[in-house]
Short mmCIF file of C-alpha atoms in Angstrom, two decimals:
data_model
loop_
_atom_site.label_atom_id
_atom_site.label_comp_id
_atom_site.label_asym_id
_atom_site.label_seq_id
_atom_site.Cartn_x
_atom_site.Cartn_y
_atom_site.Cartn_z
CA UNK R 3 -132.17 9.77 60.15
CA UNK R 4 -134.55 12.10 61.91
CA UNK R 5 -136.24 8.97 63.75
CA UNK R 6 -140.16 9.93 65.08
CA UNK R 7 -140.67 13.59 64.39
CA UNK R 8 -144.30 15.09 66.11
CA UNK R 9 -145.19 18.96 65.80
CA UNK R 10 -146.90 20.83 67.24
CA UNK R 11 -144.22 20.14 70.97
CA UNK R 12 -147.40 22.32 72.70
CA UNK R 13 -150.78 23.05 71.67
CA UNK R 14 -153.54 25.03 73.82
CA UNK R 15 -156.93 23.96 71.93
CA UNK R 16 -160.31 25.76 73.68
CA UNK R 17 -163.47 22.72 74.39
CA UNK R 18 -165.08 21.94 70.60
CA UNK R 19 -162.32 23.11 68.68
CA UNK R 20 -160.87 20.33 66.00
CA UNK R 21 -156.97 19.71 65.23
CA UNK R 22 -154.65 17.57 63.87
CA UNK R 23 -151.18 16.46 65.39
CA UNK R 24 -148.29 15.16 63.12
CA UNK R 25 -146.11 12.48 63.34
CA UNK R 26 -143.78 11.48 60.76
CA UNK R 27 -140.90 8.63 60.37
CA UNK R 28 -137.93 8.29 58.14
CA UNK R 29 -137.07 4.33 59.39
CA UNK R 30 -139.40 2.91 56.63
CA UNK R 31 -141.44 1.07 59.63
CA UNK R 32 -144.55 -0.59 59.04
CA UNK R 33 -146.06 -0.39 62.37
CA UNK R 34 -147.24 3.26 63.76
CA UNK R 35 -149.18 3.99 66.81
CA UNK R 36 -150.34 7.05 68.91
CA UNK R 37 -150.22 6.70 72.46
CA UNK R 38 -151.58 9.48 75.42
CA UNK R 39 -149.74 9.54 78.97
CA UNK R 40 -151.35 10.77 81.96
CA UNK R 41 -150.23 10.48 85.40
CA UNK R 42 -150.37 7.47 87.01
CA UNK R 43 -152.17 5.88 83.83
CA UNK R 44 -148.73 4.64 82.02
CA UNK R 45 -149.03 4.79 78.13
CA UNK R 46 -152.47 3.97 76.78
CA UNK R 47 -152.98 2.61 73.22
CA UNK R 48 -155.10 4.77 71.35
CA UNK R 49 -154.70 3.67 67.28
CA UNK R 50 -152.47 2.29 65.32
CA UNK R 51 -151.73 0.87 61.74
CA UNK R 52 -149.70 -1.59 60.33
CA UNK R 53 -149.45 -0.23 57.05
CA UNK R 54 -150.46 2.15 54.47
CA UNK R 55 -154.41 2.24 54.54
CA UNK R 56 -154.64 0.19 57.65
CA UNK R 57 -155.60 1.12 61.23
CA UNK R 58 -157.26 -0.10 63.75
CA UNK R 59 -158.27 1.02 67.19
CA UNK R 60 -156.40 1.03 70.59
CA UNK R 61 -157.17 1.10 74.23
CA UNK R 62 -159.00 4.49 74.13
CA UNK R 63 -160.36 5.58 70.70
CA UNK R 64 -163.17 7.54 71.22
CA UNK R 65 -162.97 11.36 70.20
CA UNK R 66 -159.33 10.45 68.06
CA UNK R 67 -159.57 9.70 64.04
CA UNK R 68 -156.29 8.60 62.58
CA UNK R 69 -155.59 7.54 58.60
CA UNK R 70 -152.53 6.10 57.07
CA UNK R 71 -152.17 7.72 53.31
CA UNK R 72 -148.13 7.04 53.09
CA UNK R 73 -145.57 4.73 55.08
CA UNK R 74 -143.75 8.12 56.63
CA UNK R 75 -146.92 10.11 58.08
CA UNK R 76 -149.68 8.87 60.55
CA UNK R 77 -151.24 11.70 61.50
CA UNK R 78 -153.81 11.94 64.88
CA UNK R 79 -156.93 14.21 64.95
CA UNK R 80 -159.29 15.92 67.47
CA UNK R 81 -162.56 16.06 66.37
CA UNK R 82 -163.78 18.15 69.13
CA UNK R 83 -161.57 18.46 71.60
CA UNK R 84 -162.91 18.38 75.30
CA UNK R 85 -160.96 18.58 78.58
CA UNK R 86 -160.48 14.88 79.14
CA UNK R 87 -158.48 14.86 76.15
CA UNK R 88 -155.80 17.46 78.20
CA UNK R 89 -152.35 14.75 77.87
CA UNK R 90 -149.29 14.19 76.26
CA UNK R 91 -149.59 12.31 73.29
CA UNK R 92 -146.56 9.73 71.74
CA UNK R 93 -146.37 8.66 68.36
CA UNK R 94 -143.67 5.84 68.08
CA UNK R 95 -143.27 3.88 65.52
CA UNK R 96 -141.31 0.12 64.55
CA UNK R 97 -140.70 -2.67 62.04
CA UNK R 98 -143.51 -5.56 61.95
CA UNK R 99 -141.72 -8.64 61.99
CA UNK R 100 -138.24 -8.30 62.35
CA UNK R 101 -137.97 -6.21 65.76
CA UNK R 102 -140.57 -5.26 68.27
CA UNK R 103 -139.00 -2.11 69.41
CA UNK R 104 -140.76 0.74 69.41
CA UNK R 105 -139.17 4.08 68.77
CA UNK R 106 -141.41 7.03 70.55
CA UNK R 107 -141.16 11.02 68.90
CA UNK R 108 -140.61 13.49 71.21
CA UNK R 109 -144.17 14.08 72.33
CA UNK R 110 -147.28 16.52 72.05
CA UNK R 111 -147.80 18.71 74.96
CA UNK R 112 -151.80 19.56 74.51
CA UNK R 113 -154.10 21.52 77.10
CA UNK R 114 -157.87 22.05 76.66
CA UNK R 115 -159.52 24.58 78.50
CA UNK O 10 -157.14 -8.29 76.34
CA UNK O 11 -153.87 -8.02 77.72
CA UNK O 12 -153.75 -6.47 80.88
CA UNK O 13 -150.27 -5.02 82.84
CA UNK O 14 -149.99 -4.44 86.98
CA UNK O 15 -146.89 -3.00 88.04
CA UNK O 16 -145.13 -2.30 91.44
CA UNK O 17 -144.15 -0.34 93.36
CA UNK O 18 -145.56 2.80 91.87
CA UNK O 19 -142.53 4.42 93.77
CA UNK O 20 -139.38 3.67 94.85
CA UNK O 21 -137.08 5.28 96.34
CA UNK O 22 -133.06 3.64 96.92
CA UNK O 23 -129.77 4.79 98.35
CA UNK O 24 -127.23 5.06 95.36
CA UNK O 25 -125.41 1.74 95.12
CA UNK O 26 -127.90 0.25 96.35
CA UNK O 27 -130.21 -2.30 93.66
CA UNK O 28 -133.92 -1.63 92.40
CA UNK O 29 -136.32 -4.00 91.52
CA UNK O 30 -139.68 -3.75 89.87
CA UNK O 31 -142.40 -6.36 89.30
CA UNK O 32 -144.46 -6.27 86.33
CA UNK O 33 -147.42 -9.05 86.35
CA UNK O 34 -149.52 -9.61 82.93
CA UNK O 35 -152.79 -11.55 82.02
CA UNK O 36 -152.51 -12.74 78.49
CA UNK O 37 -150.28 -16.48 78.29
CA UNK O 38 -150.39 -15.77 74.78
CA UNK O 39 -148.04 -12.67 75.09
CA UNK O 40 -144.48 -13.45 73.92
CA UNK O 41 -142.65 -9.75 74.43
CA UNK O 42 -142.16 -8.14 77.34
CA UNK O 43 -140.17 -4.52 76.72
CA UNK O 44 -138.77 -2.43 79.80
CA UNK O 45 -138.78 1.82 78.95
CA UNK O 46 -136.95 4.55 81.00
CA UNK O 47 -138.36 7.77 80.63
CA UNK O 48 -136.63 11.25 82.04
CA UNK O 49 -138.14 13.82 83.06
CA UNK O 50 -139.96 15.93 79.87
CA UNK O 51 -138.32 13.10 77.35
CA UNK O 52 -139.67 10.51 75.66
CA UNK O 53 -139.46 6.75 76.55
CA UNK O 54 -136.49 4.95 75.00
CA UNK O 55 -136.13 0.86 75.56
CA UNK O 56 -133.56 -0.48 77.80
CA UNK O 57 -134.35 -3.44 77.89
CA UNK O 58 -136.52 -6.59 76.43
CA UNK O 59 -136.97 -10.17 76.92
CA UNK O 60 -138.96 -12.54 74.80
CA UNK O 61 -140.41 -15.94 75.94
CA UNK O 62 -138.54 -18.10 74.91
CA UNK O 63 -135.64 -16.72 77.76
CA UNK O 64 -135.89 -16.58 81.41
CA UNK O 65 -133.18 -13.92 82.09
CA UNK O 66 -131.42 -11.52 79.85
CA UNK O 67 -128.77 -9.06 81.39
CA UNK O 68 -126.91 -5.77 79.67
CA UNK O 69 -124.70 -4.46 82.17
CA UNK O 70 -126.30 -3.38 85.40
CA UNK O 71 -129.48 -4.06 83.95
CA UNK O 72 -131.28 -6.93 84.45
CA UNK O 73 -134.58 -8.70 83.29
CA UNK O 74 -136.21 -12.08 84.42
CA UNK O 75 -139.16 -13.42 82.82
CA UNK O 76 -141.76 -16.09 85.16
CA UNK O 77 -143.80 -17.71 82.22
CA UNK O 78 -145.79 -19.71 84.37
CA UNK O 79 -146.40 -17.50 86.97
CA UNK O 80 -146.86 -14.87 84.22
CA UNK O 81 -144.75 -11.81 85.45
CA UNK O 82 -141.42 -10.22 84.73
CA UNK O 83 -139.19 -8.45 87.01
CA UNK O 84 -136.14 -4.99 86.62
CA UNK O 85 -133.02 -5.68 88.32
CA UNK O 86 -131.39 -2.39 88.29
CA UNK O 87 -127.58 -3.07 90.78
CA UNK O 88 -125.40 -0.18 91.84
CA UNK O 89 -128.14 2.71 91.49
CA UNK O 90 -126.39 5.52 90.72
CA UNK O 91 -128.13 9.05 90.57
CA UNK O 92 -128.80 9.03 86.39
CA UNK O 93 -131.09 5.64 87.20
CA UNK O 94 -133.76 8.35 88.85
CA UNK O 95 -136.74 8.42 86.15
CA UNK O 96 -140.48 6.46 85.21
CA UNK O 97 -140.11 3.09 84.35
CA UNK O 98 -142.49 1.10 82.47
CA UNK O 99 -143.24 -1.76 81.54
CA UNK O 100 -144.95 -3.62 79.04
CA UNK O 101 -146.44 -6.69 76.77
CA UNK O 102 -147.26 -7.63 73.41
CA UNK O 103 -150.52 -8.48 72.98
CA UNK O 104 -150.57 -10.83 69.71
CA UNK O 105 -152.79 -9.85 67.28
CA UNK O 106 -153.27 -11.04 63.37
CA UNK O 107 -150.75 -8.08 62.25
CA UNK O 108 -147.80 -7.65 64.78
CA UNK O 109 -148.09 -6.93 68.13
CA UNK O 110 -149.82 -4.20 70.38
CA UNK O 111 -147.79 -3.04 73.48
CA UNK O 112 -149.60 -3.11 76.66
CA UNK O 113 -148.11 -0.87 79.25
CA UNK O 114 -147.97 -0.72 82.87
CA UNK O 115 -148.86 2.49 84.70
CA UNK O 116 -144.80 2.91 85.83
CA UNK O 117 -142.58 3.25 88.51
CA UNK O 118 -140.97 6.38 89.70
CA UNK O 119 -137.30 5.21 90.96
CA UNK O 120 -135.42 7.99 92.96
CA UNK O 121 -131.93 7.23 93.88
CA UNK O 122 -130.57 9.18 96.49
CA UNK O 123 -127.06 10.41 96.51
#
C-alpha cells in the first residue's frame, strides 16, 4: 500500500492565481481531511468528508473548495490564492468507525508571493 | 467547539532524563485524545492514543494519562534519548453526527540534549 500520497511536495503560486493539490489513498478509508500547519498554530482543520459526495467544512475554510467524486481522491483547491494562504498543507486520511487514527501524506510545501 | 491548550510550547531535557506535556481541552463530550510526533520536514505519525473510557495507557517509554474530570491529558516520555527531539501534538475528537473531527494543539518542541 502506498498509504496518503499528495503532489505537488512544493508549489510557488503568484497572489490570484488558482490551483489544485492532490491527495490520494489506497486504505479504502472513509474519512479524508486537509489540514494547513503554520508555526506555532499546530494543525488546523480546514475540510473534510466522510464519504463519497460528502464534505463539510473545518476550522478555516474560507478561500479552500474541496469535493469528494471517489473513495481514493479528495482533492483541495485555491481559488485565488493570496499570501495568507503561504503553509504546509496535510491530507490524512482514516476509517470511520472502527479506528480513529489518522494517517497524514507527506505534505504540500506552498509559497505565495 | 472543541478547543486544545497545550504546554510547554518548548522543552528542552537532558537525555535520560523524562518529558512531560500537558494538553487541556474544552469539549466533555470528546472521547479521543491522540498524541503525534512529528520530525523535522516529515509528516505526523501517532504514537500514542487514549480513549475515555481509560485513565492511563503505556507502550514502552511512552506514556499517556487521561483527567476526565479535570478535562486534560498528559505525555510521559522516561529515558529521553536524542531520537525523542521533534513537535509534539496533541489532540481531541470533537464528536460530530459522522465520525470525529481532530482538534489539535499548537505543539511542543522537545529537545533532548546529549
Amino acid at each position: 500500500n502506498a498509504g496518503v500520497t499528495q503532489t505537488p511536495k512544493f508549489q510557488v503560486l503568484k497572489t490570484g492565481q488558482s490551483m489544485t493539490l492532490q491527495c490520494a489513498q489506497d486504505m479504502n478509508h472513509e474519512y479524508m481531511s486537509w489540514y494547513r500547519q503554520d508555526p506555532g498554530m499546530g494543525l488546523r482543520l480546514i475540510h473534510y468528508s466522510v464519504g463519497a459526495g460528502i464534505t463539510d467544512q473545518g476550522e478555516v475554510p474560507n478561500g479552500y473548495n474541496v469535493s469528494r467524486s471517489t473513495t481514493e481522491d479528495f482533492p483541495l483547491r485555491l481559488l485565488s490564492a493570496a499570501p495568507s494562504q503561504t503553509s504546509v498543507y496535510f491530507c490524512a486520511s482514516s476509517y470511520l468507525a472502527s479506528s480513529y487514527e489518522q494517517y497524514f501524506g507527506p505534505g504540500t510545501r506552498l509559497t505565495v508571493t | 467547539g472543541e478547543n486544545v491548550e497545550q504546554h510547554p510550547s518548548t522543552l528542552s531535557v537532558q537525555e535520560g532524563d523524562s518529558a512531560v506535556i500537558k494538553c487541556t481541552y474544552s469539549d466533555s463530550a470528546s472521547n479521543y485524545f491522540p498524541w503525534y510526533k512529528q520530525e523535522l520536514g516529515k509528516r505526523p505519525q501517532l504514537i500514542i492514543d487514549i480513549r475515555s473510557n481509560v485513565g492511563e495507557k503505556k507502550d514502552q517509554r511512552i506514556a499517556v494519562t487521561l483527567n476526565k474530570t479535570a478535562k486534560h491529558f498528559s505525555l510521559h516520555i522516561t529515558e529521553t534519548q536524542p531520537e525523542d527531539s521533534a513537535v509534539y501534538f496533541c489532540a481531541a475528537s470533537e464528536k460530530e453526527e459522522y465520525g470525529n473531527k481532530l482538534v489539535f494543539g499548537a505543539g511542543t518542541i522537545l529537545r533532548v540534549k546529549s
